[in-house]
mmCIF file of C-alpha atoms in Angstrom:
data_model
loop_
_atom_site.group_PDB
_atom_site.id
_atom_site.type_symbol
_atom_site.label_atom_id
_atom_site.label_comp_id
_atom_site.label_asym_id
_atom_site.label_seq_id
_atom_site.Cartn_x
_atom_site.Cartn_y
_atom_site.Cartn_z
ATOM 1 C CA MET O 11 -3.959 -64.101 22.302
ATOM 2 C CA LYS O 12 -6.478 -67.022 23.375
ATOM 3 C CA GLY O 13 -9.905 -67.010 22.382
ATOM 4 C CA SER O 14 -11.397 -65.278 25.728
ATOM 5 C CA LEU O 15 -9.245 -62.389 24.836
ATOM 6 C CA VAL O 16 -10.570 -62.310 21.373
ATOM 7 C CA GLY O 17 -14.097 -62.395 22.212
ATOM 8 C CA LEU O 18 -13.479 -59.302 24.786
ATOM 9 C CA LEU O 19 -12.063 -57.330 21.934
ATOM 10 C CA ALA O 20 -14.829 -57.815 19.914
ATOM 11 C CA ALA O 21 -17.077 -56.720 22.636
ATOM 12 C CA SER O 22 -14.684 -53.457 22.992
ATOM 13 C CA ALA O 23 -15.031 -52.703 19.124
ATOM 14 C CA VAL O 24 -18.972 -53.197 19.384
ATOM 15 C CA PHE O 25 -18.711 -50.699 22.439
ATOM 16 C CA GLY O 26 -16.700 -48.021 20.718
ATOM 17 C CA GLY O 27 -18.758 -48.100 17.414
ATOM 18 C CA VAL O 28 -21.839 -46.430 18.948
ATOM 19 C CA ALA O 29 -22.732 -43.414 16.776
ATOM 20 C CA HIS O 30 -24.451 -40.193 17.654
ATOM 21 C CA ALA O 31 -26.350 -38.317 15.350
ATOM 22 C CA GLY O 32 -26.145 -34.369 15.057
ATOM 23 C CA GLU O 33 -23.301 -32.095 15.841
ATOM 24 C CA GLN O 34 -23.542 -30.992 19.897
ATOM 25 C CA SER O 35 -21.342 -28.966 21.981
ATOM 26 C CA PHE O 36 -19.502 -30.314 24.920
ATOM 27 C CA ASP O 37 -17.040 -29.404 27.720
ATOM 28 C CA ASP O 38 -13.820 -30.539 26.164
ATOM 29 C CA ARG O 39 -11.351 -29.544 29.263
ATOM 30 C CA ILE O 40 -8.892 -31.801 30.252
ATOM 31 C CA TYR O 41 -9.562 -33.378 33.629
ATOM 32 C CA GLY O 42 -7.836 -35.440 36.133
ATOM 33 C CA GLY O 43 -8.763 -37.484 39.497
ATOM 34 C CA LEU O 44 -7.240 -39.534 42.267
ATOM 35 C CA MET O 45 -9.147 -42.727 43.344
ATOM 36 C CA LEU O 46 -8.737 -45.501 46.001
ATOM 37 C CA ASN O 47 -8.540 -49.042 44.120
ATOM 38 C CA TYR O 48 -9.447 -52.166 45.406
ATOM 39 C CA ILE O 49 -9.001 -55.414 43.453
ATOM 40 C CA ASP O 50 -11.147 -58.579 44.254
ATOM 41 C CA ALA O 51 -8.186 -61.273 43.672
ATOM 42 C CA ASP O 52 -9.305 -63.978 45.799
ATOM 43 C CA ASN O 53 -9.394 -67.360 43.915
ATOM 44 C CA ALA O 54 -8.314 -65.531 40.855
ATOM 45 C CA MET O 55 -4.658 -65.927 41.048
ATOM 46 C CA ARG O 56 -4.067 -69.520 42.195
ATOM 47 C CA GLY O 57 -2.165 -69.120 45.734
ATOM 48 C CA LEU O 58 -3.028 -65.606 46.180
ATOM 49 C CA THR O 59 -4.202 -64.994 49.777
ATOM 50 C CA ASP O 60 -5.384 -61.164 49.877
ATOM 51 C CA SER O 61 -7.547 -58.728 48.067
ATOM 52 C CA LYS O 62 -5.900 -55.408 48.563
ATOM 53 C CA SER O 63 -6.836 -51.573 48.127
ATOM 54 C CA GLY O 64 -4.396 -48.992 46.311
ATOM 55 C CA LEU O 65 -4.228 -46.271 44.371
ATOM 56 C CA ARG O 66 -5.257 -45.135 40.815
ATOM 57 C CA VAL O 67 -4.512 -41.654 39.004
ATOM 58 C CA PHE O 68 -6.118 -40.521 35.922
ATOM 59 C CA ALA O 69 -6.359 -38.085 33.211
ATOM 60 C CA GLY O 70 -8.847 -37.701 30.428
ATOM 61 C CA LYS O 71 -10.684 -35.613 27.878
ATOM 62 C CA GLN O 72 -14.071 -35.477 26.330
ATOM 63 C CA ILE O 73 -13.758 -36.025 22.664
ATOM 64 C CA SER O 74 -17.554 -35.859 21.798
ATOM 65 C CA PRO O 75 -20.754 -35.259 23.517
ATOM 66 C CA LEU O 76 -21.033 -38.838 24.318
ATOM 67 C CA PHE O 77 -17.382 -40.128 24.647
ATOM 68 C CA ALA O 78 -14.208 -39.275 26.718
ATOM 69 C CA VAL O 79 -10.654 -41.047 26.515
ATOM 70 C CA GLU O 80 -8.964 -41.549 29.966
ATOM 71 C CA GLY O 81 -5.299 -42.768 30.444
ATOM 72 C CA PHE O 82 -4.735 -44.365 33.912
ATOM 73 C CA ALA O 83 -1.942 -45.891 36.377
ATOM 74 C CA SER O 84 -2.759 -47.950 39.440
ATOM 75 C CA TYR O 85 -0.612 -49.859 42.108
ATOM 76 C CA ASN O 86 -1.602 -52.566 44.508
ATOM 77 C CA GLN O 87 0.197 -54.856 47.004
ATOM 78 C CA PHE O 88 -1.456 -58.174 47.634
ATOM 79 C CA GLY O 89 -0.663 -60.682 50.544
ATOM 80 C CA ARG O 90 1.745 -63.973 50.035
ATOM 81 C CA TYR O 91 1.073 -66.181 47.300
ATOM 82 C CA GLY O 92 1.945 -70.047 46.701
ATOM 83 C CA ASP O 93 2.237 -72.929 49.221
ATOM 84 C CA ALA O 94 3.498 -71.932 52.695
ATOM 85 C CA ASN O 95 5.937 -74.946 52.444
ATOM 86 C CA VAL O 96 7.541 -73.450 49.136
ATOM 87 C CA ILE O 97 6.976 -69.884 48.983
ATOM 88 C CA ALA O 98 8.782 -67.787 51.874
ATOM 89 C CA ALA O 99 6.176 -66.226 54.155
ATOM 90 C CA ASP O 100 7.122 -62.731 53.307
ATOM 91 C CA LYS O 101 7.140 -62.961 49.741
ATOM 92 C CA LYS O 102 4.408 -60.376 48.279
ATOM 93 C CA GLN O 103 2.620 -60.108 44.955
ATOM 94 C CA LYS O 104 2.863 -56.388 43.713
ATOM 95 C CA GLU O 105 0.511 -55.432 40.570
ATOM 96 C CA GLY O 106 0.820 -52.056 38.876
ATOM 97 C CA SER O 107 -1.240 -51.465 35.721
ATOM 98 C CA VAL O 108 -1.174 -48.432 33.206
ATOM 99 C CA GLY O 109 -3.693 -48.229 30.377
ATOM 100 C CA VAL O 110 -6.144 -46.521 28.253
ATOM 101 C CA ASP O 111 -9.986 -46.434 28.637
ATOM 102 C CA LEU O 112 -12.939 -45.406 26.217
ATOM 103 C CA LEU O 113 -16.054 -44.049 28.176
ATOM 104 C CA ALA O 114 -19.467 -43.662 26.771
ATOM 105 C CA PHE O 115 -22.109 -41.496 28.458
ATOM 106 C CA PRO O 116 -25.313 -42.848 27.075
ATOM 107 C CA LEU O 117 -27.588 -40.855 29.308
ATOM 108 C CA ARG O 118 -26.419 -37.278 29.521
ATOM 109 C CA CYS O 119 -29.303 -35.210 30.349
ATOM 110 C CA THR O 120 -29.512 -35.936 34.006
ATOM 111 C CA GLY O 121 -28.522 -33.310 35.821
ATOM 112 C CA SER O 122 -25.710 -33.511 38.051
ATOM 113 C CA VAL O 123 -25.512 -37.263 37.975
ATOM 114 C CA SER O 124 -23.845 -38.762 34.774
ATOM 115 C CA PRO O 125 -23.530 -42.931 34.503
ATOM 116 C CA PHE O 126 -21.113 -44.272 32.162
ATOM 117 C CA VAL O 127 -19.906 -47.435 30.612
ATOM 118 C CA LYS O 128 -16.169 -48.157 29.650
ATOM 119 C CA ALA O 129 -13.796 -50.555 27.920
ATOM 120 C CA GLY O 130 -10.021 -50.433 28.118
ATOM 121 C CA ILE O 131 -6.845 -52.069 27.054
ATOM 122 C CA GLY O 132 -3.598 -51.942 29.269
ATOM 123 C CA ALA O 133 -0.551 -53.547 30.833
ATOM 124 C CA THR O 134 -0.048 -55.344 34.294
ATOM 125 C CA TYR O 135 3.330 -55.300 35.783
ATOM 126 C CA PHE O 136 3.982 -58.261 38.211
ATOM 127 C CA ASN O 137 6.777 -57.604 40.766
ATOM 128 C CA GLU O 138 8.399 -55.177 38.413
ATOM 129 C CA ASP O 139 9.848 -57.492 35.969
ATOM 130 C CA GLU O 140 6.901 -59.286 34.179
ATOM 131 C CA THR O 141 4.461 -57.779 31.962
ATOM 132 C CA ALA O 142 0.994 -58.869 30.984
ATOM 133 C CA LEU O 143 -1.624 -57.512 28.290
ATOM 134 C CA ASN O 144 -4.776 -57.090 29.832
ATOM 135 C CA LEU O 145 -8.587 -55.918 28.509
ATOM 136 C CA SER O 146 -11.431 -54.718 30.711
ATOM 137 C CA VAL O 147 -15.372 -53.547 30.640
ATOM 138 C CA GLY O 148 -17.241 -51.920 33.223
ATOM 139 C CA GLY O 149 -19.131 -48.834 34.248
ATOM 140 C CA GLY O 150 -19.495 -46.135 36.772
ATOM 141 C CA ILE O 151 -21.288 -42.972 37.875
ATOM 142 C CA ASN O 152 -19.995 -39.182 37.949
ATOM 143 C CA TRP O 153 -21.738 -36.951 40.892
ATOM 144 C CA LYS O 154 -21.184 -33.286 40.018
ATOM 145 C CA LEU O 155 -20.674 -31.685 43.436
ATOM 146 C CA SER O 156 -19.565 -28.102 42.009
ATOM 147 C CA ASP O 157 -18.362 -26.370 38.683
ATOM 148 C CA LYS O 158 -14.589 -27.778 39.920
ATOM 149 C CA LEU O 159 -15.227 -31.151 41.596
ATOM 150 C CA SER O 160 -16.900 -34.315 41.008
ATOM 151 C CA PHE O 161 -17.204 -37.638 42.849
ATOM 152 C CA ARG O 162 -16.770 -40.914 40.906
ATOM 153 C CA THR O 163 -17.177 -44.436 41.590
ATOM 154 C CA ASP O 164 -16.918 -47.401 39.203
ATOM 155 C CA ALA O 165 -16.226 -51.218 38.568
ATOM 156 C CA ALA O 166 -14.709 -53.339 36.094
ATOM 157 C CA TRP O 167 -14.085 -57.013 34.920
ATOM 158 C CA ARG O 168 -10.163 -57.514 33.857
ATOM 159 C CA ILE O 169 -8.938 -60.417 32.150
ATOM 160 C CA GLN O 170 -4.983 -60.701 31.806
ATOM 161 C CA ASP O 171 -3.242 -62.606 29.366
ATOM 162 C CA THR O 172 -0.634 -64.319 31.856
ATOM 163 C CA ASP O 173 0.579 -67.491 29.591
ATOM 164 C CA ASN O 174 1.859 -69.098 32.582
ATOM 165 C CA ASP O 175 5.162 -67.295 31.837
ATOM 166 C CA VAL O 176 5.394 -64.692 35.094
ATOM 167 C CA ARG O 177 8.554 -65.651 36.761
ATOM 168 C CA ASN O 178 7.525 -64.601 40.364
ATOM 169 C CA ILE O 179 4.710 -66.983 40.482
ATOM 170 C CA PRO O 180 5.248 -70.824 40.463
ATOM 171 C CA ALA O 181 5.800 -72.466 37.030
ATOM 172 C CA ALA O 182 2.971 -73.518 34.533
ATOM 173 C CA SER O 183 3.625 -77.170 35.257
ATOM 174 C CA ASP O 184 2.819 -76.531 39.071
ATOM 175 C CA THR O 185 -1.117 -76.570 39.986
ATOM 176 C CA ARG O 186 -0.432 -73.163 41.662
ATOM 177 C CA ALA O 187 0.364 -71.491 38.326
ATOM 178 C CA LEU O 188 -1.121 -68.570 36.882
ATOM 179 C CA GLY O 189 -2.393 -70.437 33.799
ATOM 180 C CA ASP O 190 -3.102 -68.876 30.510
ATOM 181 C CA ASN O 191 -5.741 -65.961 31.259
ATOM 182 C CA GLN O 192 -6.509 -64.848 34.932
ATOM 183 C CA THR O 193 -9.611 -62.393 35.578
ATOM 184 C CA GLU O 194 -10.284 -60.004 38.618
ATOM 185 C CA PHE O 195 -12.554 -57.294 39.589
ATOM 186 C CA VAL O 196 -11.232 -53.846 40.179
ATOM 187 C CA PHE O 197 -13.497 -51.208 42.022
ATOM 188 C CA GLY O 198 -12.581 -47.754 42.773
ATOM 189 C CA ALA O 199 -13.929 -44.315 44.307
ATOM 190 C CA GLY O 200 -12.371 -40.810 44.515
ATOM 191 C CA PHE O 201 -12.515 -37.438 43.184
ATOM 192 C CA MET O 202 -12.049 -35.562 39.748
ATOM 193 C CA MET O 203 -11.712 -32.134 38.585
ATOM 194 C CA PRO O 204 -11.376 -30.056 35.430
ATOM 195 C CA PHE O 205 -8.401 -28.058 34.295
ATOM 196 C CA GLY O 206 -8.446 -24.797 32.903
ATOM 197 C CA GLY O 207 -11.130 -22.030 33.016
ATOM 198 C CA SER O 208 -14.972 -22.197 32.834
ATOM 199 C CA ALA O 209 -16.842 -24.518 30.615
ATOM 200 C CA PRO O 210 -17.457 -22.897 27.201
ATOM 201 C CA SER O 211 -20.982 -20.908 27.428
ATOM 202 C CA VAL O 212 -22.690 -23.258 24.643
ATOM 203 C CA SER O 213 -25.492 -25.297 24.623
ATOM 204 C CA ASP O 214 -24.930 -29.056 25.720
ATOM 205 C CA GLY O 215 -27.195 -30.658 22.982
ATOM 206 C CA CYS O 216 -29.772 -32.296 25.388
ATOM 207 C CA PRO O 217 -33.271 -31.840 24.540
ATOM 208 C CA ALA O 218 -34.980 -29.253 25.894
ATOM 209 C CA LYS O 219 -38.583 -29.265 27.495
ATOM 210 C CA LYS O 220 -41.200 -28.413 25.205
ATOM 211 C CA MET O 221 -43.239 -25.303 25.997
ATOM 212 C CA GLU O 222 -46.892 -25.398 25.902
ATOM 213 C CA GLU O 223 -48.287 -22.623 23.710
ATOM 214 C CA PRO O 224 -51.462 -20.954 25.372
ATOM 215 C CA ALA O 225 -54.684 -21.269 23.504
ATOM 216 C CA PRO O 226 -55.602 -17.878 21.917
ATOM 217 C CA ALA O 227 -58.079 -15.928 24.106
ATOM 218 C CA PRO O 228 -61.428 -15.069 22.525
ATOM 219 C CA ALA O 229 -61.905 -12.074 20.895
ATOM 220 C CA PRO O 230 -63.470 -9.592 23.334
ATOM 221 C CA ALA O 231 -67.042 -8.329 22.911
ATOM 222 C CA ALA O 232 -66.929 -4.483 21.816
ATOM 223 C CA PRO O 233 -67.740 -2.538 24.921
ATOM 224 C CA ALA O 234 -70.805 -0.178 25.192
ATOM 225 C CA PRO O 235 -69.584 3.675 24.887
ATOM 226 C CA ALA O 236 -69.179 4.917 28.179
ATOM 227 C CA PRO O 237 -70.628 7.986 29.659
ATOM 228 C CA ALA O 238 -68.752 11.306 29.318
ATOM 229 C CA GLU O 239 -66.907 11.858 32.516
ATOM 230 C CA PRO O 240 -64.711 14.777 33.722
ATOM 231 C CA ALA O 241 -60.861 14.933 32.855
ATOM 232 C CA PRO O 242 -59.119 12.836 35.480
ATOM 233 C CA ALA O 243 -56.451 14.601 37.803
ATOM 234 C CA PRO O 244 -53.002 14.416 36.177
ATOM 235 C CA ALA O 245 -51.341 11.331 37.536
ATOM 236 C CA PRO O 246 -47.961 11.420 39.714
ATOM 237 C CA ALA O 247 -44.781 11.221 37.946
ATOM 238 C CA ALA O 248 -43.687 7.594 37.335
ATOM 239 C CA ALA O 249 -40.352 6.433 39.069
ATOM 240 C CA PRO O 250 -37.630 5.917 36.472
ATOM 241 C CA ALA O 251 -37.369 2.924 34.853
ATOM 242 C CA PRO O 252 -34.693 0.448 35.782
ATOM 243 C CA GLU O 253 -31.749 -0.135 33.667
ATOM 244 C CA THR O 254 -30.671 -3.707 33.165
ATOM 245 C CA VAL O 255 -27.441 -5.424 32.688
ATOM 246 C CA VAL O 256 -27.321 -9.311 31.760
ATOM 247 C CA ILE O 257 -24.861 -11.901 32.458
ATOM 248 C CA TYR O 258 -24.642 -14.916 30.724
ATOM 249 C CA PHE O 259 -23.171 -18.197 32.117
ATOM 250 C CA ALA O 260 -21.772 -21.459 30.711
ATOM 251 C CA PHE O 261 -24.050 -24.622 30.591
ATOM 252 C CA ASP O 262 -24.730 -26.274 34.184
ATOM 253 C CA SER O 263 -22.358 -23.504 35.462
ATOM 254 C CA SER O 264 -22.631 -20.618 38.177
ATOM 255 C CA GLU O 265 -19.164 -19.576 37.546
ATOM 256 C CA LEU O 266 -18.352 -15.844 36.283
ATOM 257 C CA ASN O 267 -16.172 -15.618 33.203
ATOM 258 C CA SER O 268 -13.806 -12.599 32.700
ATOM 259 C CA ALA O 269 -16.700 -10.838 30.340
ATOM 260 C CA ALA O 270 -19.264 -11.196 33.158
ATOM 261 C CA LYS O 271 -16.557 -9.726 35.746
ATOM 262 C CA ALA O 272 -15.674 -6.789 33.444
ATOM 263 C CA ALA O 273 -19.310 -6.000 33.227
ATOM 264 C CA LEU O 274 -20.160 -6.348 36.984
ATOM 265 C CA ASP O 275 -17.124 -4.126 37.735
ATOM 266 C CA ARG O 276 -18.967 -1.124 35.947
ATOM 267 C CA VAL O 277 -22.126 -2.200 37.791
ATOM 268 C CA ALA O 278 -20.272 -1.810 41.167
ATOM 269 C CA ALA O 279 -18.634 1.565 40.072
ATOM 270 C CA ASN O 280 -22.311 2.789 39.533
ATOM 271 C CA LEU O 281 -23.500 1.482 42.895
ATOM 272 C CA THR O 282 -20.421 2.802 45.149
ATOM 273 C CA ASN O 283 -20.673 6.063 43.360
ATOM 274 C CA ARG O 284 -24.451 6.345 43.911
ATOM 275 C CA ASN O 285 -25.478 6.784 40.511
ATOM 276 C CA PHE O 286 -27.614 3.815 41.541
ATOM 277 C CA VAL O 287 -28.960 2.871 44.750
ATOM 278 C CA VAL O 288 -30.158 -0.915 44.714
ATOM 279 C CA ALA O 289 -29.267 -3.929 42.178
ATOM 280 C CA ILE O 290 -31.502 -6.686 41.966
ATOM 281 C CA ALA O 291 -29.908 -10.079 40.623
ATOM 282 C CA ASN O 292 -32.372 -12.127 38.883
ATOM 283 C CA GLY O 293 -31.291 -15.617 38.273
ATOM 284 C CA HIS O 294 -32.442 -18.030 35.450
ATOM 285 C CA ALA O 295 -31.783 -21.350 33.880
ATOM 286 C CA ASP O 296 -32.580 -23.091 30.592
ATOM 287 C CA ALA O 297 -35.011 -25.939 30.634
ATOM 288 C CA THR O 298 -32.542 -28.695 30.198
ATOM 289 C CA GLY O 299 -32.708 -31.121 33.552
ATOM 290 C CA THR O 300 -35.324 -31.153 36.151
ATOM 291 C CA GLU O 301 -37.448 -27.952 37.773
ATOM 292 C CA GLU O 302 -35.786 -28.302 41.187
ATOM 293 C CA TYR O 303 -32.380 -28.651 39.754
ATOM 294 C CA ASN O 304 -32.811 -25.538 37.614
ATOM 295 C CA MET O 305 -34.353 -23.823 40.509
ATOM 296 C CA GLY O 306 -31.087 -24.472 42.518
ATOM 297 C CA LEU O 307 -28.914 -23.437 39.689
ATOM 298 C CA SER O 308 -30.587 -20.196 39.031
ATOM 299 C CA GLU O 309 -29.883 -19.571 42.828
ATOM 300 C CA ARG O 310 -26.564 -19.978 42.575
ATOM 301 C CA ARG O 311 -26.251 -17.800 39.750
ATOM 302 C CA ALA O 312 -27.845 -14.963 41.438
ATOM 303 C CA ALA O 313 -25.714 -15.511 44.662
ATOM 304 C CA SER O 314 -22.483 -15.533 42.302
ATOM 305 C CA VAL O 315 -23.251 -12.288 40.926
ATOM 306 C CA SER O 316 -24.346 -10.746 44.451
ATOM 307 C CA ASN O 317 -21.279 -12.050 46.058
ATOM 308 C CA TYR O 318 -18.696 -10.531 43.328
ATOM 309 C CA LEU O 319 -20.634 -7.150 43.725
ATOM 310 C CA VAL O 320 -20.103 -7.074 47.704
ATOM 311 C CA SER O 321 -16.613 -8.087 47.025
ATOM 312 C CA LYS O 322 -16.101 -5.087 44.872
ATOM 313 C CA GLY O 323 -17.374 -2.749 47.584
ATOM 314 C CA VAL O 324 -21.095 -2.561 47.117
ATOM 315 C CA GLY O 325 -23.060 -2.574 50.346
ATOM 316 C CA ALA O 326 -24.694 -5.885 51.186
ATOM 317 C CA SER O 327 -28.157 -3.710 51.721
ATOM 318 C CA GLN O 328 -27.761 -2.287 48.255
ATOM 319 C CA VAL O 329 -27.928 -5.994 46.731
ATOM 320 C CA ARG O 330 -31.007 -8.204 46.536
ATOM 321 C CA GLN O 331 -31.584 -11.625 44.542
ATOM 322 C CA ARG O 332 -34.037 -13.714 43.300
ATOM 323 C CA ALA O 333 -34.413 -17.056 41.453
ATOM 324 C CA TYR O 334 -36.747 -18.014 38.677
ATOM 325 C CA GLY O 335 -35.450 -21.279 37.249
ATOM 326 C CA GLU O 336 -36.506 -22.051 33.866
ATOM 327 C CA THR O 337 -39.878 -20.119 34.436
ATOM 328 C CA ARG O 338 -39.043 -17.092 32.663
ATOM 329 C CA PRO O 339 -37.288 -17.723 29.341
ATOM 330 C CA ALA O 340 -35.752 -14.842 27.304
ATOM 331 C CA ALA O 341 -35.876 -17.131 24.224
ATOM 332 C CA SER O 342 -37.143 -20.467 22.932
ATOM 333 C CA ASP O 343 -35.580 -23.375 24.754
ATOM 334 C CA ASP O 344 -35.879 -25.492 21.284
ATOM 335 C CA THR O 345 -32.991 -24.211 20.045
ATOM 336 C CA GLU O 346 -29.275 -23.990 21.203
ATOM 337 C CA ILE O 347 -28.923 -20.090 20.789
ATOM 338 C CA GLY O 348 -32.305 -19.895 22.880
ATOM 339 C CA ARG O 349 -30.929 -22.061 25.807
ATOM 340 C CA ALA O 350 -27.751 -20.101 25.871
ATOM 341 C CA LYS O 351 -29.847 -16.682 26.105
ATOM 342 C CA ASN O 352 -31.650 -18.436 29.217
ATOM 343 C CA ARG O 353 -28.646 -19.328 31.043
ATOM 344 C CA ARG O 354 -28.341 -15.977 32.740
ATOM 345 C CA VAL O 355 -28.920 -13.333 35.684
ATOM 346 C CA GLU O 356 -30.780 -10.014 34.751
ATOM 347 C CA ILE O 357 -29.623 -7.143 37.193
ATOM 348 C CA ASN O 358 -32.191 -4.327 37.542
ATOM 349 C CA LEU O 359 -30.210 -1.123 38.676
ATOM 350 C CA LEU O 360 -32.663 1.204 40.401
ATOM 351 C CA ARG O 361 -32.052 4.992 41.211
ATOM 352 C CA GLN O 362 -34.133 5.207 44.161
#
């Protein structure tokens, strides 16, 4: 491998050596995706006339809070290459690539948007009978659209060790040859989704907002003795206190797991049997991310509970929902356990 490739390998090693202090939990489900792939090869391979779009499929897995590993395969077909007086007009350059990328997510606590950088190694196949080693560096952004779907766009700079030995391109002695190393830019856009059940209901490891503790109130002055008054009339009987059922959610999720559905089945049975007449679903979130995003997340959680109860035969008029975002924590957001307790919907069941 020539000097330019060695330098790129060294950069990849530095990229992969970034450490992250502390043990944090993360979503370790396998995911996959499909993207439109565009390679800008104009002036990269001597004589290649077009840059063309193609397809890329990929699958990966988060291996730590900061890093993920992905495998990919892509296919592109370019225009005619070489001198029109030498190469037939219908001669096309076909390029397929397979490889592995390491992704790093340096900014994780950004709500639904996750930027990343990446480096990879792979092999490029020219016209199905020649292979060249390639290395790449780049970056991109994941936009989380829902619990099950994300949009991704990325770009990478790729260098290929052609060594003048690809038989379907003019020979090394010809000025139209590929040369020792060739570079190209690869762009992609598409969708990805995780496989399996819901993300684990654990903390994501992001730093939580510090809650300001109110200053202690001054001690009240001793009141003057009140004059004797006649005994008050007995107060009317108070309405019975509501019963409360709490449903917990995974980080950044409004999807109900099996335990939540089992608890909601019991709630639905009590409502349809008229043991209770009204259910109020109060949605909450931990303090990770922005207040606006957390308010929307708590609304989606309350709606998820309400919709499930209605699907089990509860009348829509019996179910109400409210959203509080991160404003009413059940526990401190300074710890992982506390944040997990705050990702919840509290269901108040009223008898009348």
